[in-house]
Amino acid sequence: MARLLALTLVALAVSRPAAAQNAAGGLAAPESAAAAPRVAKAAVRGGPSLDSARAISAPGALLPAHRIVAFYGNPFSKRMGVLGALPPGEMLRKLEAIAAEWQAADSTTTVQPALHLIATVAQHSPGRDGMYRLRMSDATIGMVASWAETRGWLLFLDVQVGRSSVRRELERFRPWLMQPWVHLALDPEFAMEADGVPGRKIGSLDAADVNYAVGFLQEIVRAGNLPPKMLVVHRFTNRMLTNAAQVTLVPEVQVIIDMDGFGAPSLKRATWRQVIVPEPVQYTGFKLFFNPRNDAPMMKPADVLKLEPVPHYIQYQ
């Protein structure tokens, strides 16, 4: 079963289309965003943006007092990220070591390790229901969840909807999200329109999709009397998240916009300035790639901590 899944998953793990590579590297042509910059000049050095300051989080919120350091991927693919690229024991030890590096780089912010599992994986082929996505089984999610839970770490469930929808995909994760240490992520890159095929073009989600996820998490938090959830939204072009200014902020959910473009440090900083700084929404994240073909060289914690607004979510692929 693992071999069959690995063959299915690997198709989307090789590379982004050329347009995505350019955008991820910070070379994308400027886009005419509909929304004016919201808080670019109001970001607080070393702290949350003005938006996060306005959104009063409920008790138990991890941000901004913590920085999440996460390993991303899927255990059935060595090419989708470090989570599956290494044997589990080696991968977990590596995350512990890197989390310690981040703690040493910023002693004022508590580092919280996490595993970021791609739990719904976009596909090149339509599948039986024509939705161009593959859902991981509860057994697979449970395996990765056990790695996190036994260490007191967090688990993020990442959703690549393909031709499905955020609304259609989230309900199956409700039992997992009822755990206080499990959080959610959305990847607009693989959210397709009716005729789109994941991997051939860059997808997009609207603020309405994000707001549905926010409401879904808010309901779970209130019903279970849980600490606030985190919602990660990947973004390396402006069009990946339309109407970002309309994302709803509520005390029960902390929204993180994660810049997941790759390239040389100068190009990653350019993407950050173009995509994240004008619309941080609430909290910000930054992705780093171990593969030197993606990040050459990979930025060190001290380099990332110089970004403004300062990222509170760090993801390694």
Short mmCIF file of C-alpha atoms in Angstrom, two decimals:
data_model
loop_
_atom_site.label_atom_id
_atom_site.label_comp_id
_atom_site.label_asym_id
_atom_site.label_seq_id
_atom_site.Cartn_x
_atom_site.Cartn_y
_atom_site.Cartn_z
CA MET A 1 0.00 0.00 0.00
CA ALA A 2 2.77 2.43 0.92
CA ARG A 3 4.51 1.78 -2.41
CA LEU A 4 1.33 2.43 -4.38
CA LEU A 5 0.68 5.64 -2.50
CA ALA A 6 4.25 6.79 -2.99
CA LEU A 7 3.94 6.36 -6.74
CA THR A 8 0.72 8.36 -6.74
CA LEU A 9 2.05 11.14 -4.54
CA VAL A 10 5.37 11.70 -6.22
CA ALA A 11 3.89 13.15 -9.41
CA LEU A 12 3.28 16.53 -7.81
CA ALA A 13 6.47 16.58 -5.79
CA VAL A 14 9.00 17.01 -8.59
CA SER A 15 8.69 20.71 -9.38
CA ARG A 16 6.29 23.58 -9.79
CA PRO A 17 5.41 24.77 -13.28
CA ALA A 18 7.67 27.46 -14.69
CA ALA A 19 5.28 30.25 -13.76
CA ALA A 20 5.19 29.04 -10.17
CA GLN A 21 8.97 28.81 -10.03
CA ASN A 22 9.33 32.39 -11.17
CA ALA A 23 6.79 33.62 -8.66
CA ALA A 24 8.28 31.55 -5.88
CA GLY A 25 11.68 32.99 -6.61
CA GLY A 26 10.42 36.54 -6.33
CA LEU A 27 10.67 37.29 -10.06
CA ALA A 28 6.96 37.33 -10.81
CA ALA A 29 5.67 40.40 -12.60
CA PRO A 30 3.93 42.82 -10.23
CA GLU A 31 0.26 42.03 -9.90
CA SER A 32 -2.52 44.57 -9.65
CA ALA A 33 -3.91 43.59 -6.27
CA ALA A 34 -7.42 44.83 -5.63
CA ALA A 35 -6.78 45.52 -1.96
CA ALA A 36 -4.52 48.33 -0.81
CA PRO A 37 -1.74 47.49 1.65
CA ARG A 38 -3.24 47.10 5.11
CA VAL A 39 -0.46 47.05 7.67
CA ALA A 40 2.86 47.15 5.84
CA LYS A 41 4.02 50.28 7.67
CA ALA A 42 2.47 49.22 10.96
CA ALA A 43 4.40 46.01 11.51
CA VAL A 44 6.05 45.93 14.92
CA ARG A 45 9.68 44.80 14.91
CA GLY A 46 9.91 41.56 16.87
CA GLY A 47 6.18 41.38 17.46
CA PRO A 48 2.87 40.81 15.70
CA SER A 49 1.51 43.03 12.97
CA LEU A 50 -1.07 45.70 13.75
CA ASP A 51 -3.77 43.29 12.61
CA SER A 52 -2.73 40.72 15.18
CA ALA A 53 -2.64 43.38 17.86
CA ARG A 54 -6.25 44.23 17.04
CA ALA A 55 -7.39 40.60 17.13
CA ILE A 56 -7.50 39.67 20.80
CA SER A 57 -6.81 35.95 21.07
CA ALA A 58 -8.62 33.70 23.51
CA PRO A 59 -6.77 32.20 26.49
CA GLY A 60 -4.26 29.51 25.56
CA ALA A 61 -3.24 31.04 22.23
CA LEU A 62 0.31 30.10 21.22
CA LEU A 63 1.07 33.22 19.18
CA PRO A 64 2.93 35.53 19.47
CA ALA A 65 4.68 34.14 22.56
CA HIS A 66 5.74 31.01 20.63
CA ARG A 67 7.41 30.35 17.30
CA ILE A 68 6.29 27.19 15.51
CA VAL A 69 9.06 25.24 13.75
CA ALA A 70 7.54 22.55 11.53
CA PHE A 71 8.71 19.76 9.23
CA TYR A 72 6.49 19.43 6.14
CA GLY A 73 5.67 16.52 3.87
CA ASN A 74 4.04 13.12 3.59
CA PRO A 75 5.42 9.81 4.89
CA PHE A 76 4.75 8.08 1.55
CA SER A 77 6.92 10.42 -0.53
CA LYS A 78 10.59 11.30 -0.20
CA ARG A 79 10.18 14.16 -2.65
CA MET A 80 7.35 16.12 -1.04
CA GLY A 81 9.27 17.22 2.02
CA VAL A 82 11.52 16.27 4.88
CA LEU A 83 8.71 14.56 6.81
CA GLY A 84 8.90 11.66 4.35
CA ALA A 85 12.44 12.11 3.03
CA LEU A 86 14.13 10.63 6.09
CA PRO A 87 13.44 7.58 8.26
CA PRO A 88 11.06 8.68 11.06
CA GLY A 89 13.59 8.48 13.87
CA GLU A 90 16.20 10.47 11.97
CA MET A 91 13.61 13.02 10.85
CA LEU A 92 12.36 13.58 14.39
CA ARG A 93 15.87 14.00 15.77
CA LYS A 94 16.66 16.48 13.02
CA LEU A 95 13.60 18.54 13.92
CA GLU A 96 14.66 18.58 17.56
CA ALA A 97 18.09 19.88 16.55
CA ILE A 98 16.72 22.59 14.28
CA ALA A 99 14.19 23.69 16.88
CA ALA A 100 17.11 24.12 19.28
CA GLU A 101 18.87 26.31 16.70
CA TRP A 102 15.83 28.56 16.53
CA GLN A 103 15.59 28.74 20.30
CA ALA A 104 19.24 29.81 20.45
CA ALA A 105 18.67 32.42 17.73
CA ASP A 106 15.77 34.05 19.63
CA SER A 107 15.66 33.29 23.33
CA THR A 108 12.71 35.66 23.85
CA THR A 109 10.25 33.45 21.91
CA THR A 110 9.52 29.87 22.96
CA VAL A 111 9.99 27.41 20.10
CA GLN A 112 7.26 24.79 19.60
CA PRO A 113 8.11 21.92 17.20
CA ALA A 114 5.41 20.62 14.86
CA LEU A 115 4.81 18.10 12.09
CA HIS A 116 3.01 19.43 9.02
CA LEU A 117 1.34 16.54 7.20
CA ILE A 118 -0.11 16.90 3.71
CA ALA A 119 -3.30 15.05 4.57
CA THR A 120 -5.19 15.75 1.33
CA VAL A 121 -2.81 15.58 -1.64
CA ALA A 122 -3.53 17.13 -5.04
CA GLN A 123 -3.15 14.76 -8.01
CA HIS A 124 -2.45 14.99 -11.75
CA SER A 125 -5.22 12.44 -12.40
CA PRO A 126 -8.91 12.95 -11.58
CA GLY A 127 -9.47 9.86 -9.45
CA ARG A 128 -12.79 8.06 -9.12
CA ASP A 129 -14.74 11.19 -8.18
CA GLY A 130 -12.97 13.59 -10.54
CA MET A 131 -11.69 15.79 -7.72
CA TYR A 132 -7.94 15.52 -8.49
CA ARG A 133 -7.00 14.87 -4.88
CA LEU A 134 -6.07 11.91 -2.69
CA ARG A 135 -7.17 11.74 0.94
CA MET A 136 -4.83 10.12 3.43
CA SER A 137 -6.40 7.46 5.62
CA ASP A 138 -7.02 7.88 9.32
CA ALA A 139 -4.33 5.26 9.87
CA THR A 140 -1.77 7.44 8.09
CA ILE A 141 -2.84 10.56 9.96
CA GLY A 142 -2.79 8.59 13.20
CA MET A 143 0.75 7.40 12.57
CA VAL A 144 2.10 10.93 12.12
CA ALA A 145 -0.10 12.21 14.94
CA SER A 146 1.47 9.68 17.30
CA TRP A 147 4.95 10.96 16.45
CA ALA A 148 3.86 14.46 17.44
CA GLU A 149 1.69 13.65 20.44
CA THR A 150 4.23 11.47 22.24
CA ARG A 151 6.73 14.35 22.10
CA GLY A 152 4.35 17.12 23.08
CA TRP A 153 4.55 18.59 19.58
CA LEU A 154 1.84 20.01 17.31
CA LEU A 155 0.33 18.50 14.17
CA PHE A 156 -0.86 20.54 11.18
CA LEU A 157 -3.16 18.88 8.64
CA ASP A 158 -2.54 20.40 5.21
CA VAL A 159 -5.33 20.37 2.61
CA GLN A 160 -4.73 20.56 -1.16
CA VAL A 161 -8.28 20.54 -2.49
CA GLY A 162 -7.65 19.98 -6.22
CA ARG A 163 -11.07 20.41 -7.87
CA SER A 164 -12.84 19.77 -4.58
CA SER A 165 -13.56 22.60 -2.14
CA VAL A 166 -12.52 23.68 1.32
CA ARG A 167 -16.08 23.11 2.53
CA ARG A 168 -16.15 19.56 1.15
CA GLU A 169 -12.74 18.55 2.53
CA LEU A 170 -12.72 19.86 6.10
CA GLU A 171 -15.45 17.83 7.78
CA ARG A 172 -13.48 14.58 7.72
CA PHE A 173 -10.80 16.23 9.85
CA ARG A 174 -13.19 17.28 12.61
CA PRO A 175 -12.30 14.38 14.98
CA TRP A 176 -8.61 15.18 14.64
CA LEU A 177 -9.09 18.93 15.07
CA MET A 178 -10.94 18.30 18.31
CA GLN A 179 -7.52 17.51 19.78
CA PRO A 180 -5.98 20.69 21.25
CA TRP A 181 -2.60 20.07 19.58
CA VAL A 182 -3.93 19.58 16.02
CA HIS A 183 -4.21 22.55 13.64
CA LEU A 184 -5.10 23.20 9.99
CA ALA A 185 -3.46 24.44 6.78
CA LEU A 186 -4.75 25.32 3.30
CA ASP A 187 -2.65 25.33 0.12
CA PRO A 188 -4.17 27.56 -2.57
CA GLU A 189 -1.50 26.52 -5.09
CA PHE A 190 -3.41 23.29 -5.68
CA ALA A 191 -6.97 24.67 -5.52
CA MET A 192 -8.26 24.41 -9.08
CA GLU A 193 -11.17 25.78 -11.05
CA ALA A 194 -13.49 23.41 -12.92
CA ASP A 195 -11.03 22.82 -15.78
CA GLY A 196 -7.76 23.09 -13.85
CA VAL A 197 -5.22 20.32 -13.27
CA PRO A 198 -2.96 20.57 -10.20
CA GLY A 199 0.68 21.09 -11.06
CA ARG A 200 -0.03 22.66 -14.46
CA LYS A 201 -1.02 26.07 -13.13
CA ILE A 202 -1.00 27.93 -9.84
CA GLY A 203 -4.33 27.70 -8.08
CA SER A 204 -6.13 30.18 -5.87
CA LEU A 205 -8.43 30.47 -2.87
CA ASP A 206 -10.54 33.45 -1.91
CA ALA A 207 -10.96 35.06 1.48
CA ALA A 208 -14.40 33.41 1.53
CA ASP A 209 -12.70 29.99 1.55
CA VAL A 210 -10.38 31.02 4.36
CA ASN A 211 -13.30 32.47 6.29
CA TYR A 212 -15.17 29.17 6.00
CA ALA A 213 -12.15 27.43 7.53
CA VAL A 214 -11.94 30.09 10.25
CA GLY A 215 -15.60 29.55 11.11
CA PHE A 216 -15.18 25.78 11.06
CA LEU A 217 -12.27 25.98 13.51
CA GLN A 218 -14.03 28.56 15.65
CA GLU A 219 -16.99 26.20 16.05
CA ILE A 220 -14.69 23.34 17.11
CA VAL A 221 -12.87 25.53 19.64
CA ARG A 222 -16.10 26.78 21.19
CA ALA A 223 -17.78 23.37 21.28
CA GLY A 224 -14.79 21.69 22.90
CA ASN A 225 -13.67 24.58 25.10
CA LEU A 226 -10.28 24.31 23.39
CA PRO A 227 -7.38 26.75 23.12
CA PRO A 228 -7.29 28.74 19.86
CA LYS A 229 -6.48 26.94 16.64
CA MET A 230 -3.92 28.04 14.08
CA LEU A 231 -4.77 28.19 10.38
CA VAL A 232 -1.83 28.31 7.95
CA VAL A 233 -2.47 29.58 4.41
CA HIS A 234 0.36 29.13 1.91
CA ARG A 235 1.08 32.02 -0.44
CA PHE A 236 3.86 32.93 -2.86
CA THR A 237 1.89 35.03 -5.37
CA ASN A 238 -0.71 37.71 -4.75
CA ARG A 239 -3.39 35.84 -6.71
CA MET A 240 -3.08 32.70 -4.59
CA LEU A 241 -5.24 34.45 -1.97
CA THR A 242 -7.78 36.85 -3.42
CA ASN A 243 -9.48 39.53 -1.31
CA ALA A 244 -7.03 38.95 1.54
CA ALA A 245 -8.22 42.13 3.25
CA GLN A 246 -11.57 40.42 3.81
CA VAL A 247 -10.19 37.53 5.88
CA THR A 248 -12.11 37.45 9.17
CA LEU A 249 -10.10 37.50 12.39
CA VAL A 250 -11.66 35.92 15.48
CA PRO A 251 -10.23 35.25 18.96
CA GLU A 252 -10.51 31.48 18.54
CA VAL A 253 -8.36 31.22 15.38
CA GLN A 254 -4.91 32.62 14.62
CA VAL A 255 -4.32 33.04 10.87
CA ILE A 256 -0.80 32.60 9.50
CA ILE A 257 0.13 33.56 5.94
CA ASP A 258 3.10 31.35 5.04
CA MET A 259 5.45 32.52 2.27
CA ASP A 260 6.43 29.22 0.67
CA GLY A 261 8.36 30.39 -2.38
CA PHE A 262 11.84 29.07 -3.10
CA GLY A 263 15.02 30.57 -4.52
CA ALA A 264 18.14 32.41 -3.48
CA PRO A 265 17.81 34.51 -0.30
CA SER A 266 17.55 37.75 -2.29
CA LEU A 267 14.67 36.35 -4.34
CA LYS A 268 12.86 34.99 -1.29
CA ARG A 269 13.12 38.42 0.34
CA ALA A 270 11.71 39.99 -2.83
CA THR A 271 8.73 37.64 -2.75
CA TRP A 272 8.25 38.47 0.93
CA ARG A 273 8.14 42.20 0.16
CA GLN A 274 5.78 41.73 -2.78
CA VAL A 275 3.35 39.20 -1.33
CA ILE A 276 3.51 39.19 2.47
CA VAL A 277 4.39 42.72 3.57
CA PRO A 278 1.38 44.42 1.91
CA GLU A 279 -1.10 41.85 3.31
CA PRO A 280 0.23 39.96 6.35
CA VAL A 281 -3.42 39.47 7.43
CA GLN A 282 -2.46 38.49 10.98
CA TYR A 283 0.67 36.41 11.64
CA THR A 284 3.31 35.44 9.10
CA GLY A 285 5.26 32.31 8.22
CA PHE A 286 8.29 31.46 6.11
CA LYS A 287 9.26 28.22 4.35
CA LEU A 288 12.80 26.91 3.96
CA PHE A 289 13.87 24.11 1.61
CA PHE A 290 16.59 21.59 2.42
CA ASN A 291 17.06 20.78 -1.27
CA PRO A 292 19.80 23.10 -2.63
CA ARG A 293 18.02 23.14 -5.99
CA ASN A 294 15.23 25.08 -4.27
CA ASP A 295 17.04 27.26 -1.71
CA ALA A 296 20.67 28.04 -2.54
CA PRO A 297 21.85 28.70 0.06
CA MET A 298 19.19 28.00 2.67
CA MET A 299 18.69 30.99 4.95
CA LYS A 300 19.71 30.61 8.59
CA PRO A 301 17.46 31.51 11.55
CA ALA A 302 19.32 34.80 12.04
CA ASP A 303 18.58 35.73 8.41
CA VAL A 304 14.87 34.95 8.68
CA LEU A 305 14.54 36.85 11.95
CA LYS A 306 15.55 40.04 10.12
CA LEU A 307 12.35 39.94 8.05
CA GLU A 308 9.53 42.32 8.94
CA PRO A 309 6.99 41.45 10.14
CA VAL A 310 8.95 38.77 11.98
CA PRO A 311 7.66 35.26 11.11
CA HIS A 312 6.10 33.23 13.91
CA TYR A 313 5.75 30.06 11.84
CA ILE A 314 8.78 28.41 10.21
CA GLN A 315 8.30 25.48 7.87
CA TYR A 316 11.00 23.21 6.48
CA GLN A 317 10.42 21.22 3.31
#
